[in-house]
Amino acid sequence: PVRYLDFAVAHRRWLDGPRLQAQLAYWRGQLAGLEMPDLPPDRPRVIAGDAPAGLVRLPFPRDLQDRAQQLASRDRATMFMVLIAAFKIVLSRYTGSTDTSVGTPISNRPTADVEGLVGMFVNTLVFRTDLSGNPTFRELVGRVRATALAGYANQDLSFDRLVSALQPDRSTGRAPFFQVLFNLLVAPKPVRLAGLEFEPIRLPALDAQFDLDVTVSVGGRTPDDDAIALAYNAALFDEATMRRFGGHVLRVLERVIADPDGHIDDIDLLDETERRQLLVEWNATAAPLDPHETVVSRVQAQARATPDAVAVVCGEASMTYADLARRADEIARRLAALDLGPERIVGLCVGRSADMVAALLGILQAGAAYLPLDPAFPADRLAYMVEDSTATVVLTESALRETVPEAGARVIALDDSSDPFWTTPPPATAPAGPAQADRAYLLYTSGSTGKPKGVEIPHRAFVNFLASMAREPGMSASDRLLAVTTLSFDIAGLELFLPLVTGATVVVATRDQAMDPGALAALLASQQITVMQATPATWRLLLDDEWAGRPELTILCGGEAMTRELANRLVPRARAVWNMYGPTETTVWSTIEQVTAGDEVISIGRPIANTQVYVLDAARRPTPVGVPGELWIGGDGVATGYFRRPDLTAARFVPDPFPAGPGTRMYRTGDLARFRADGRLECLGRLDSQVKVRGFRIELGEIESVLAAAPGVRQAVAVVRQDRGEAALAAYLVPAAGAIDLDAAREHARQHLAPYMVPTFLVELAELPLTPNGKVDRKALPAPAPPRTAAVTPPANETEKTIAAVWAEVLGLPAVPVDENFFDLGGHSLLLAQVQRRLDDRLARQVPMLELFQYPTVRTLAARIDRAATTETAVSPAVRERMARQRAALERQRTARPLQGDAQ
Ligand code: AMP
Ligand code: MG
């Protein structure tokens, strides 16, 4: 024991000497900027105590060992270097990073002579290798060799000391510097130590210290002793995953030994069976589709089959299938007689009504494509869309006439019977209707370079989509769907046309009903709705309003990730809940999944009819099951491209190289995804700066370029922040000189961006924080201060006081200036529902959602409310029902606690 203490003292003294300081400097440099991506786990990591270990053992054939040894000898490397190089190729593919780090134990090695003492020192070295630049395998072994030799030369610094010196972030629950340990045991012979004999076998610990601990043993007493043993963290990985991983290691080893001069990026991890499963079996979605069928021909057939069935309901109005066909035909004939330009695109800028549906159908029947123009968008943006689309005609209604920019197009109000459109007698023959190759709609979505881009969807894609939806989730003539989505969101296409191609009824909610959870709940009940589709935000709105659910209802939820928490709240409240996934560019939804309650990770399911999905790595190779890659989508849903943007189109739509069929294309989604072992997909987020806020698709780049053009702004960065729970947009502006007029910047944003793209927070910064390599460090941007509340004019009367108090509660602000805009204070449409609820309670009268929008300051809203109070307003049945419900709830509360009234 004395000698041992001496040794420890001596060792510590030695550690602080110049030699160890030099080694520390080496490791500091070697490990700088190490990101250490995870092996993709089957289950999310939870920071808990010890994790159980699992063990998978794969035979390691002698013949393969011999060839690995020969290759090593030829290049003055060791077997260990060859094995770890091959292993790192697999690791790099699994983690999606060319920066790999692996720990390797150096055991039972005599340490350097320390003041005359020789000790046994067990250490762990970190092997970090850069696999970038697509080297050949031999080049890679060369890199590994160089790293190994440098590592050995600096091996005296103990791992513990390295950790305490470099202080890596441990908050993530991961081991420092590496997650994977790799160890080679060559010809394990008993070791003699102090006269005793030890079996030098590393028994995997019962608790997994690392995510994966690999031990390769070679040259054992019998070939059966030789194995690749994977001891893994069983809280993270399934055994099947580890077997697959081990199989990939062996396969890569075979490949690199057979062809050491081949480049590592050319190595295919997958064998034939895996390729077939990923590319063919899980994409076997072929479903016959009549090549002449379009949404128009299908609705017309329905009108012939069930002319008296109700097709569309909106408010008090309703249309039978015969009414709908007649009205669409009227519009179609007249449109077809106009000059629609070579591209035949017709804008539609109308409020939500039954006639909106007829107009859409009429446009399609005229052989034109519809271009949705949201009346809530600023004139500038609408004008851009009309011009860019080359639309020569825009259909609108008298009330919106002033809103619609002409931008070179003829504007026709559908309800203006004096317009020559209506007074000119229609052609005697109806237009032939579209073919499948014709464009059905042109839908503008946010563009990262500053201008929205138009996605062109052909009829074939649209009718294929509808036919697939009619089968699953399913729709039939007895169904009643409640349509809540604005036309400028492609999912409105399902809401309006899926009922019509199946003989069902579509009930169109008005804009303010769609934003009012009470009104929605009332409509769901009174209209006996069986299907409703919405984004997660809208479903949460309903749930937060204590919607009790509806056992007859099929819920379609999509446009943004569905969380487990949301699924678990929805499932018990409905007949069925579906998670729907898809970008606009592949026609509404491309994969779907019925969701059940439980705790397994939410999946986006499998591809719909005639659709292929591929998860590919950066070199466009399919990634193995469980390994994240970018999701690409092929098949009938793929859009024609971006309208008149060949460069953008070529960047995102490419020929499909897989067995799906020659001549087809696939679309690059920008979503990170992976396959689960059962063939269902998991969506893991975005690979770019496209975001979703309350279901709206936004390119942060578009907000940035618009704001960078605002007066006095030199540079702008936009981000989504969740400082107050809900996602909100914030933009950080750097002044060109002096200070920025933030009000002017906001006004500029309002004039050019869709309302949902205008940042809630505008923050002026003298300069932007940068990362070490000079990019904007988005994570380091400061939390926006709550909107300015200086110079608060106090509320002037009771109504103003009540409103100001409610806003302050909902917005989380200490006080609210009476002339400040609700939306500038951080408010948004979903918060308005809370405002509405609270105002209902405190003012004892219903404030319509629309008014909350139209009167966005405390002062204007109070004035409006006080004016309305004197001129008795009609209360709709939905509102009456809602107020009755609230009164009953209040009553229940009161009667439940009759004696507690004085307690406080
Ligand atoms: P959009 O073109 O508006 O339909 O937006 C498409 C994008 O929304 C996709 O690329 C995804 O990033 C996201 N998205 C849509 N549906 C889902 C879903 N069910 N789960 C996760 N992300 C979704
Ligand atoms: Mg979509």
mmCIF file of N, CA and C and ligand atoms in Angstrom, residues 489-491 559 581-584 587-589 692, ligand 2:
data_model
loop_
_atom_site.group_PDB
_atom_site.id
_atom_site.type_symbol
_atom_site.label_atom_id
_atom_site.label_comp_id
_atom_site.label_asym_id
_atom_site.label_seq_id
_atom_site.Cartn_x
_atom_site.Cartn_y
_atom_site.Cartn_z
ATOM 1 N N PHE A 489 -54.659 27.539 -48.388
ATOM 2 C CA PHE A 489 -53.958 26.403 -47.817
ATOM 3 C C PHE A 489 -54.453 25.199 -48.629
ATOM 4 N N ASP A 490 -53.531 24.394 -49.188
ATOM 5 C CA ASP A 490 -53.982 23.360 -50.123
ATOM 6 C C ASP A 490 -54.921 22.325 -49.501
ATOM 7 N N ILE A 491 -54.868 22.187 -48.177
ATOM 8 C CA ILE A 491 -55.723 21.165 -47.560
ATOM 9 C C ILE A 491 -57.207 21.501 -47.702
ATOM 10 N N GLY A 559 -50.466 19.082 -41.228
ATOM 11 C CA GLY A 559 -49.900 20.378 -41.567
ATOM 12 C C GLY A 559 -48.763 20.750 -40.638
ATOM 13 N N TYR A 581 -49.754 13.811 -43.363
ATOM 14 C CA TYR A 581 -48.501 14.502 -43.651
ATOM 15 C C TYR A 581 -48.365 14.763 -45.145
ATOM 16 N N GLY A 582 -47.915 15.926 -45.495
ATOM 17 C CA GLY A 582 -47.572 16.144 -46.896
ATOM 18 C C GLY A 582 -47.304 17.588 -47.209
ATOM 19 N N PRO A 583 -46.341 17.852 -48.088
ATOM 20 C CA PRO A 583 -46.109 19.210 -48.556
ATOM 21 C C PRO A 583 -47.046 19.568 -49.713
ATOM 22 N N THR A 584 -47.275 20.846 -49.889
ATOM 23 C CA THR A 584 -48.091 21.332 -51.001
ATOM 24 C C THR A 584 -47.591 20.762 -52.335
ATOM 25 N N THR A 587 -49.193 17.425 -53.402
ATOM 26 C CA THR A 587 -50.642 17.404 -53.402
ATOM 27 C C THR A 587 -51.243 17.012 -52.055
ATOM 28 N N VAL A 588 -51.334 18.001 -51.208
ATOM 29 C CA VAL A 588 -52.039 17.936 -49.927
ATOM 30 C C VAL A 588 -51.423 16.960 -48.925
ATOM 31 N N TRP A 589 -51.766 15.684 -49.021
ATOM 32 C CA TRP A 589 -51.195 14.697 -48.094
ATOM 33 C C TRP A 589 -50.541 13.570 -48.881
ATOM 34 N N LYS A 692 -43.281 26.284 -39.308
ATOM 35 C CA LYS A 692 -44.735 26.342 -39.252
ATOM 36 C C LYS A 692 -45.123 27.110 -38.007
HETATM 37 MG MG MG B 2 -49.683 19.805 -46.927
#
